[in-house]
Coordinates of C-alpha atoms in Angstrom, one line a residue:
X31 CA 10.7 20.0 2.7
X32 CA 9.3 18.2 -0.5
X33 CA 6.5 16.7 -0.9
X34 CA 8.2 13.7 -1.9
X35 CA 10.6 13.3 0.6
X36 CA 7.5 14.3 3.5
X37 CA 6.2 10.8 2.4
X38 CA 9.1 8.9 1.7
X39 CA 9.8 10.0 5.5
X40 CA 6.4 8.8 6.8
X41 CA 7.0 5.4 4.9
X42 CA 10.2 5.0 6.9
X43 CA 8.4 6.0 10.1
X44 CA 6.6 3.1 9.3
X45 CA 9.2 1.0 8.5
X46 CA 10.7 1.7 12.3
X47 CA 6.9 1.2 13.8
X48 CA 7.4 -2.6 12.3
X49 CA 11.2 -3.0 13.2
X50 CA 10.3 -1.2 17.2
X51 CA 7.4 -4.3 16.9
X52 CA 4.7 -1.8 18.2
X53 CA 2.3 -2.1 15.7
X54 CA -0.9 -3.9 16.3
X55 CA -1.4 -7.6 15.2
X56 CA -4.4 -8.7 12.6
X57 CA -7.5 -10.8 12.9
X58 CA -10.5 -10.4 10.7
X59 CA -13.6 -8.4 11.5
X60 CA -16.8 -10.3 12.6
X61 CA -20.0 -9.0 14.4
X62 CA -20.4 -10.0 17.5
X63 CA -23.3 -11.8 19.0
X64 CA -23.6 -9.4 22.3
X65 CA -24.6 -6.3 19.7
X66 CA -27.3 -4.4 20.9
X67 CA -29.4 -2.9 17.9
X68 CA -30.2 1.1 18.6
X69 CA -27.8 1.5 20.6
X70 CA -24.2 0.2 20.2
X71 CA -22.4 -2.3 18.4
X72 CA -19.5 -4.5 19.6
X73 CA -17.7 -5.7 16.7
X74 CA -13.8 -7.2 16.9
X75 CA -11.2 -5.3 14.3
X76 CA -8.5 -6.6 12.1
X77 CA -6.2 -6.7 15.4
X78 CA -8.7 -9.3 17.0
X79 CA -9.6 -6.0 19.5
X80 CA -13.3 -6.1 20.8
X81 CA -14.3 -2.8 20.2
X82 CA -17.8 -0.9 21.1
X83 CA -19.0 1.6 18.7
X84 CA -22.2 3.7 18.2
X85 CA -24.8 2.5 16.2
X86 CA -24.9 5.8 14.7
X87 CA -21.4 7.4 13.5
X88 CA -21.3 10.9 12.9
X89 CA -17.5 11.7 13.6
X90 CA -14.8 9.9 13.5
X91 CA -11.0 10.5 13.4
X92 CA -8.1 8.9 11.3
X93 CA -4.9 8.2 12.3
X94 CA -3.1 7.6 9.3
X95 CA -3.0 9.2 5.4
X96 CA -4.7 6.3 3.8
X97 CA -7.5 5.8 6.5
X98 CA -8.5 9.4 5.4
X99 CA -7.9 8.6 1.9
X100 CA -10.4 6.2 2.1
X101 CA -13.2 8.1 4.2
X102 CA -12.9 11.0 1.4
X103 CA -13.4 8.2 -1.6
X104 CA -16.6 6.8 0.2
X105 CA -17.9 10.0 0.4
X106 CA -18.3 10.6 4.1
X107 CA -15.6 13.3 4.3
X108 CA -18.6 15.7 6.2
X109 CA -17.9 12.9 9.1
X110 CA -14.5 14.0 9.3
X111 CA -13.8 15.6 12.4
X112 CA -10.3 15.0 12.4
X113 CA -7.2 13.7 11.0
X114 CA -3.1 13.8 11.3
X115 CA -0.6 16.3 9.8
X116 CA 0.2 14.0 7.1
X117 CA -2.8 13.3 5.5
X118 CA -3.0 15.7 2.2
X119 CA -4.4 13.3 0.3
X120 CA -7.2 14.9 -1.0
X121 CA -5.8 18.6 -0.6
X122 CA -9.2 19.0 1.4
X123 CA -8.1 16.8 3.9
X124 CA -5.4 19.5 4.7
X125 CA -7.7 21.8 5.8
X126 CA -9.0 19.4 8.9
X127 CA -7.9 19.9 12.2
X128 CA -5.3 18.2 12.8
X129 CA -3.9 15.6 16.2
X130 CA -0.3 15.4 15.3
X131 CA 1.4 12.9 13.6
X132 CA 1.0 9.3 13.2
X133 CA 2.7 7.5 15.7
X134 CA 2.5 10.4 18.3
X135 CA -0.6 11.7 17.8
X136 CA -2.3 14.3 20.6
X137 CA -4.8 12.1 22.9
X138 CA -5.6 15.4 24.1
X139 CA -6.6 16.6 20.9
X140 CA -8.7 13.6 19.6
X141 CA -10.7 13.7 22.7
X142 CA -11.7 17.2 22.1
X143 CA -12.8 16.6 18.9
X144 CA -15.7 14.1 20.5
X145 CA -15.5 11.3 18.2
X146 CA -17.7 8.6 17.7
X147 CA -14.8 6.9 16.4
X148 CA -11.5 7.1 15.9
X149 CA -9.9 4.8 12.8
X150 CA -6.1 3.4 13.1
X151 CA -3.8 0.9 10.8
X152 CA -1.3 -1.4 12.1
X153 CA 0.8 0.1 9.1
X154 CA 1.9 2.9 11.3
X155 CA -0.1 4.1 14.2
X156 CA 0.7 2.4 17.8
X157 CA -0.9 0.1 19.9
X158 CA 0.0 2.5 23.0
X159 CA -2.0 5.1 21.2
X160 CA -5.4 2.6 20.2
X161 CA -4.3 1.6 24.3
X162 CA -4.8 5.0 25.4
X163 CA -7.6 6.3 24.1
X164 CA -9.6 2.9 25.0
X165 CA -8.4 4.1 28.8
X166 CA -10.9 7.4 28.0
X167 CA -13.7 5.3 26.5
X168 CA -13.1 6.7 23.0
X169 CA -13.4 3.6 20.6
X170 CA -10.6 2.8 18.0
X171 CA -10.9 0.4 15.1
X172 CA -7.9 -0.8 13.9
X173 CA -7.6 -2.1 10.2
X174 CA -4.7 -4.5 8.9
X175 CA -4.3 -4.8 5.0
X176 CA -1.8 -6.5 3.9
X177 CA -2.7 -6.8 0.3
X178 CA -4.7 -5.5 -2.5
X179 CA -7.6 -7.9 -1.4
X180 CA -7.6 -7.1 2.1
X181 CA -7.8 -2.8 1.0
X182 CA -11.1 -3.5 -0.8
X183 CA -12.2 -5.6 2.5
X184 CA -11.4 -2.8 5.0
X185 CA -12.8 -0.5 2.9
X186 CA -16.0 -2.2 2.9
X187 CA -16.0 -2.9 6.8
X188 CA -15.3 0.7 7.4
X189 CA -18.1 1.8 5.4
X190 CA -20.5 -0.8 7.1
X191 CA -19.0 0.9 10.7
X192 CA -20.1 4.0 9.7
X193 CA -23.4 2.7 8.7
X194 CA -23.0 3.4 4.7
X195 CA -22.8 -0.1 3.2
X196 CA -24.2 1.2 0.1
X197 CA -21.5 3.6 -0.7
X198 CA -19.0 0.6 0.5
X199 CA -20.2 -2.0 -2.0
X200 CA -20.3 0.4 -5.0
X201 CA -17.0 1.8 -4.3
X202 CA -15.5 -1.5 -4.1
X203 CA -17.4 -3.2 -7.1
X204 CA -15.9 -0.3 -9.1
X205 CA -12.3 -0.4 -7.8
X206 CA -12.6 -4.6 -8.4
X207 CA -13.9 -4.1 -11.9
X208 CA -11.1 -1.7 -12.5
X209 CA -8.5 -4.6 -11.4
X210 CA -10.5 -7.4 -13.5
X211 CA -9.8 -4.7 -16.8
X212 CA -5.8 -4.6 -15.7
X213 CA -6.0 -8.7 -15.4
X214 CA -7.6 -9.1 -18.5
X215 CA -4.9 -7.1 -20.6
X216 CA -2.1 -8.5 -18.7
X217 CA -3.5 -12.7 -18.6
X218 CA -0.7 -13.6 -21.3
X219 CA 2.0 -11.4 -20.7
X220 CA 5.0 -12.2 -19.2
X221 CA 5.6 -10.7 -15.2
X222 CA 8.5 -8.6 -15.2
X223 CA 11.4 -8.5 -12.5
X224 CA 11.8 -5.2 -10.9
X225 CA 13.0 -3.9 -7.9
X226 CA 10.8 -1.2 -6.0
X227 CA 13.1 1.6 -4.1
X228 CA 11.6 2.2 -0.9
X229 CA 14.8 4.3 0.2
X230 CA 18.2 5.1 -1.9
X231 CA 20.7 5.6 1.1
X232 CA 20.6 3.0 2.6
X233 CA 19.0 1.1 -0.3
X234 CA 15.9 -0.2 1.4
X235 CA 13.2 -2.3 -0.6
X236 CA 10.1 -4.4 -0.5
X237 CA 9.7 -8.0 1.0
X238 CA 7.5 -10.5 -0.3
X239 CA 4.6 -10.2 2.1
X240 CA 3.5 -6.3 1.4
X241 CA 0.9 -4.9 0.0
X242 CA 2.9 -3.2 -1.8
X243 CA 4.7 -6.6 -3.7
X244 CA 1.0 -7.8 -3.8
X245 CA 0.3 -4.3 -5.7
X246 CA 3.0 -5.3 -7.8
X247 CA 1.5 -8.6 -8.8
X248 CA -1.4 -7.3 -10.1
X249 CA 1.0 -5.3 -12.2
X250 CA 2.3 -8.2 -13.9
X251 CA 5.2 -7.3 -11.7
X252 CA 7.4 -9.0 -9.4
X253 CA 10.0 -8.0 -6.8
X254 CA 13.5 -9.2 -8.1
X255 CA 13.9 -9.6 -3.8
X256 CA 13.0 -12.5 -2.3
X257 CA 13.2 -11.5 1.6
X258 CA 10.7 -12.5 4.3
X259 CA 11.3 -8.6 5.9
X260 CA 9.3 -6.6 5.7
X261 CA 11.3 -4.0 4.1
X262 CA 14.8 -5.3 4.0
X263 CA 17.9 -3.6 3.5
X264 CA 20.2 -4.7 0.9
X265 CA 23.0 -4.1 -1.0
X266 CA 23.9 -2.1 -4.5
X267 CA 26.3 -5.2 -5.3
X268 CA 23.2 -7.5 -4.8
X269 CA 21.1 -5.2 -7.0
X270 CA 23.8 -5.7 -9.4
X271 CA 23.5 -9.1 -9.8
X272 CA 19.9 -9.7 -9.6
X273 CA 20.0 -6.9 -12.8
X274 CA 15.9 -6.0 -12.8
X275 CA 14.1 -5.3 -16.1
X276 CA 12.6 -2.6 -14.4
X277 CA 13.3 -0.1 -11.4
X278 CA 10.0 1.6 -9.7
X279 CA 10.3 4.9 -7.6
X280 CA 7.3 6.3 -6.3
X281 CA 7.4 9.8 -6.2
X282 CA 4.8 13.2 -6.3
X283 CA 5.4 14.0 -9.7
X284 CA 4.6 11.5 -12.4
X285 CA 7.0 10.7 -15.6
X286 CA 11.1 10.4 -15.5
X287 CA 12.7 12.4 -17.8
X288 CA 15.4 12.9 -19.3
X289 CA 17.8 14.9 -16.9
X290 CA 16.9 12.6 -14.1
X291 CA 18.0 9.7 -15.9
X292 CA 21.1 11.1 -16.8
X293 CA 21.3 11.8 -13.1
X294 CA 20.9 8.4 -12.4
X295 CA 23.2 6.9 -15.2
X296 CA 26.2 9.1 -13.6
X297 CA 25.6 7.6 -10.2
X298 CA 28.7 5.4 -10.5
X299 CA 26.8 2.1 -8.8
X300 CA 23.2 2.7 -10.7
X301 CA 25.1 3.0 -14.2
X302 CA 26.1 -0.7 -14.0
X303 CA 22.5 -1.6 -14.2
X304 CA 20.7 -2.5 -17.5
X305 CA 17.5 -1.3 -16.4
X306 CA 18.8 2.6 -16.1
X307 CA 21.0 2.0 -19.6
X308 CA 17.7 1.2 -21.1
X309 CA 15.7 4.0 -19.4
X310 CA 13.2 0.7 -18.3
X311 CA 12.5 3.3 -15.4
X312 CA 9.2 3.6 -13.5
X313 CA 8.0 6.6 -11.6
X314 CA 4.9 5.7 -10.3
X315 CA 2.4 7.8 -7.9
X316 CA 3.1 7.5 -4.3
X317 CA -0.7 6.2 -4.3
X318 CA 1.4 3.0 -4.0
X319 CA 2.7 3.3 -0.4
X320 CA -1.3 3.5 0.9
X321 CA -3.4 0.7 1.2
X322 CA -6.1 2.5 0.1
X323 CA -8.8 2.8 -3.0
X324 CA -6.0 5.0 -4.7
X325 CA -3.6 2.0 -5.2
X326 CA -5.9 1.0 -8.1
X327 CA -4.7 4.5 -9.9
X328 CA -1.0 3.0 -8.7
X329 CA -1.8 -0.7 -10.3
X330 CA -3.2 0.6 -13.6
X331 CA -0.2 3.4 -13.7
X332 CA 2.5 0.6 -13.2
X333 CA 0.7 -1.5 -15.3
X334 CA 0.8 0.3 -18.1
X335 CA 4.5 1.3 -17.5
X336 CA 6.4 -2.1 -17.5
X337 CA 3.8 -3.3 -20.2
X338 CA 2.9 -0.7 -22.7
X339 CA 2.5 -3.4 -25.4
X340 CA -0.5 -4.3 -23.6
X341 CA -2.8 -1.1 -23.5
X342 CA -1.4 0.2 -27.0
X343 CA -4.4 -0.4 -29.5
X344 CA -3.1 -2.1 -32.6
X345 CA -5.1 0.4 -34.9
X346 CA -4.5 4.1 -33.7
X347 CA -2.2 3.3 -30.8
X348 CA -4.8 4.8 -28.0
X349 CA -4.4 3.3 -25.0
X350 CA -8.0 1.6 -23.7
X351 CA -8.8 0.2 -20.8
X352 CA -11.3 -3.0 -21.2
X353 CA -14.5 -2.8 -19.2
X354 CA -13.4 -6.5 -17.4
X355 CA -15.8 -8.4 -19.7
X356 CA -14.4 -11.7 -19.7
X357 CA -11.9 -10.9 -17.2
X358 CA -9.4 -13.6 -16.3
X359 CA -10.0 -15.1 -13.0
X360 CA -8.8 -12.6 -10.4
X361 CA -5.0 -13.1 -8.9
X362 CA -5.1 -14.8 -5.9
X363 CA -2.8 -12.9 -3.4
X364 CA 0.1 -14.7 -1.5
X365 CA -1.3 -16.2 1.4
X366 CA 0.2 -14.3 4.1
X367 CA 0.4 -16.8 7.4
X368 CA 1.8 -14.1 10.0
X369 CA -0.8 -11.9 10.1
X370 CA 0.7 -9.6 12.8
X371 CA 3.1 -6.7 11.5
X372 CA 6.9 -8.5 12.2
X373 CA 9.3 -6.5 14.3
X374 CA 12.3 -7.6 12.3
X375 CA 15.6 -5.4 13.4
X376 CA 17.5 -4.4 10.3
X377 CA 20.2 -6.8 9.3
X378 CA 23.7 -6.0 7.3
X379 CA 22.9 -6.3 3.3
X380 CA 24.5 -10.0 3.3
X381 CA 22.1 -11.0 6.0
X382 CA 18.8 -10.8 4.2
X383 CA 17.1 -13.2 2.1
X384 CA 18.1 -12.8 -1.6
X385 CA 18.2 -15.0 -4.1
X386 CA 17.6 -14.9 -7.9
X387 CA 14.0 -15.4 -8.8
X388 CA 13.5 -18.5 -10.7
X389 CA 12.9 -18.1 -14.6
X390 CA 9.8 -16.8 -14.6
X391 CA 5.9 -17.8 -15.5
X392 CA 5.0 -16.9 -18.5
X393 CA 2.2 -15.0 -17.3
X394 CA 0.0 -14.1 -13.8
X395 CA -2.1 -17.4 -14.4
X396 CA 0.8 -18.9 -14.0
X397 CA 2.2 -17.9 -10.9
X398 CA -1.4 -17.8 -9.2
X399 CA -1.0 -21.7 -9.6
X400 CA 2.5 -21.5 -8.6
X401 CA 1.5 -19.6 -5.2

């Protein structure tokens, strides 16, 4: 099996994790009062879970691809006692011992790799499984992104958990100023409608309220979909209709060339779209489906492919990246009221909430004010 479909099958399993409704709810992280310094510390996670840890983490576990992701980009990957068979992400992450997949990972197998602490997402992972190994005393934090915002936070908290604040704050100051430079170049350009492919058969998409849309926005994106799903199922006829500027696969392998758009324009429902007739095609790296520091690569990689006239440098056409001097004001995020994941069954195509997206603002200022 690919490596591209391997992930586009993990997505999915966490698709059904929202739909089955087993996926932890969200709160914000606080530090509790009762903490005991030297010795433990009792701090509630994004679930709103009171969790005791050790003042001291030297191993932990992750229970999900982007959770690893993230304990790799802070640097602590020697802390890593642990992870699941889908985290490759980087390839030195594939050489950890492994506990099995995501949603059914080995209890057995986490406990006998003694962690200090063992790190789960409400994006995929279980609340049975955060249940079960609180029933052995092995403590679980559970984190809850739900936009671009909210990776940078939990990337910070788990840094502070495992006592490396430092390392937390300087990764996130870089991934922020990295964002500020993709705002700057994109503060008077028009968003573009587009419509992100989460699955071709059944044609599954984005809702409004993922961190994946959010991703989007900071694009100078928007999802042609209006649906309060999560990930809602809809129609090639609706597709049709809405015709997006752009259409955004995320896939292993970056670029789409020429024989796969041919591929595409003789699929008798995709020809009818003027996105594909104008090759306004964008494969993107699968960096997009984590909440994780690698969605910045995803943002500045989409960026740049729905508006090239924005990085192209008027005088030798090399594309440069500003430094976020005199950035624009940061993009506020949607303000997403249901924090916990929503267990919405799957509806028929005609069910879902789609509509046309009103004409558009002429640029992310804009539609901040607009939100």
């Amino acid at each position: 099996m690919g490596r591209g479909r391997r992930r586009r099958i993990f997505l999915c399993a966490a698709i059904c994790c929202a739909v089955y409704g087993k996926c932890a709810s969200a709160a914000s992280l606080r530090q509790d009062s009762t903490t005991k310094p030297g010795s433990a510390r009792v701090v509630t996670d994004e679930t709103g879970r009171r969790v005791t840890i050790p003042a001291d983490v030297k191993r932990v576990v992750t229970l999900a691809p982007n959770l690893t992701e993230t304990i790799y980009a802070l640097g602590l990957e020697e802390r890593l006692a642990g992870d699941t068979d889908y985290c490759d992400t980087p390839p030195a992450a594939k050489l950890k011992p492994h506990v099995g997949g995501a949603q059914n990972p080995s209890l057995e197998a986490i406990v006998a790799l003694h962690p200090d602490l063992v790190l789960a997402t409400t994006s995929i992972n279980r609340i049975e499984t955060v249940d079960g190994l609180a029933k052995v005393g092995i403590a679980v934090y559970t984190t809850d992104p739900q936009t671009v915002r909210g990776m940078l936070e939990s990337t910070a908290r788990i840094a502070g958990l495992m006592g490396a604040e430092a390392h937390g704050s300087a990764l996130v100051g870089k991934l922020q100023a990295r964002l500020d430079a993709v705002s700057a170049r994109l503060a008077d350009v028009p968003l573009v409608h587009a419509l992100f492919v989460v699955w071709e058969d059944p044609l599954i998409t984005i809702g409004q309220n993922t961190f994946i849309a959010d991703a989007m926005r900071w694009a100078g994106a928007e999802s042609v979909i209006l649906s309060q799903q999560k990930w809602p199922h809809i129609s090639f006829e609706e597709v049709v209709r809405l015709q997006p500027e752009y259409i955004v696969f995320a896939n292993n392998h970056a670029g789409f060339g020429a024989e796969e758009l041919g591929a595409l324009r003789s699929r008798e429902a995709w020809k009818h779209l003027r996105a594909v007739e104008l090759g306004h095609i964008a494969v993107i790296s699968e960096e997009i489906n984590r909440p994780s520091p690698g969605l910045v690569d995803a943002i500045e990689q989409l960026a740049r492919e729905v508006h090239p006239e924005a990085f192209r440098e008027s005088e030798n056409g090399k594309l440069k990246m500003e430094n976020g001097h005199g950035a624009r004001e940061r993009m506020e995020s949607t303000d997403v009221s249901v924090r916990e994941l929503q267990g919405l069954k799957p509806r028929n195509p005609g069910e879902c909430v789609l509509s046309r997206l009103n004409p558009r603002p002429t640029n992310i200022n804009e539609q901040r004010a607009a939100l």
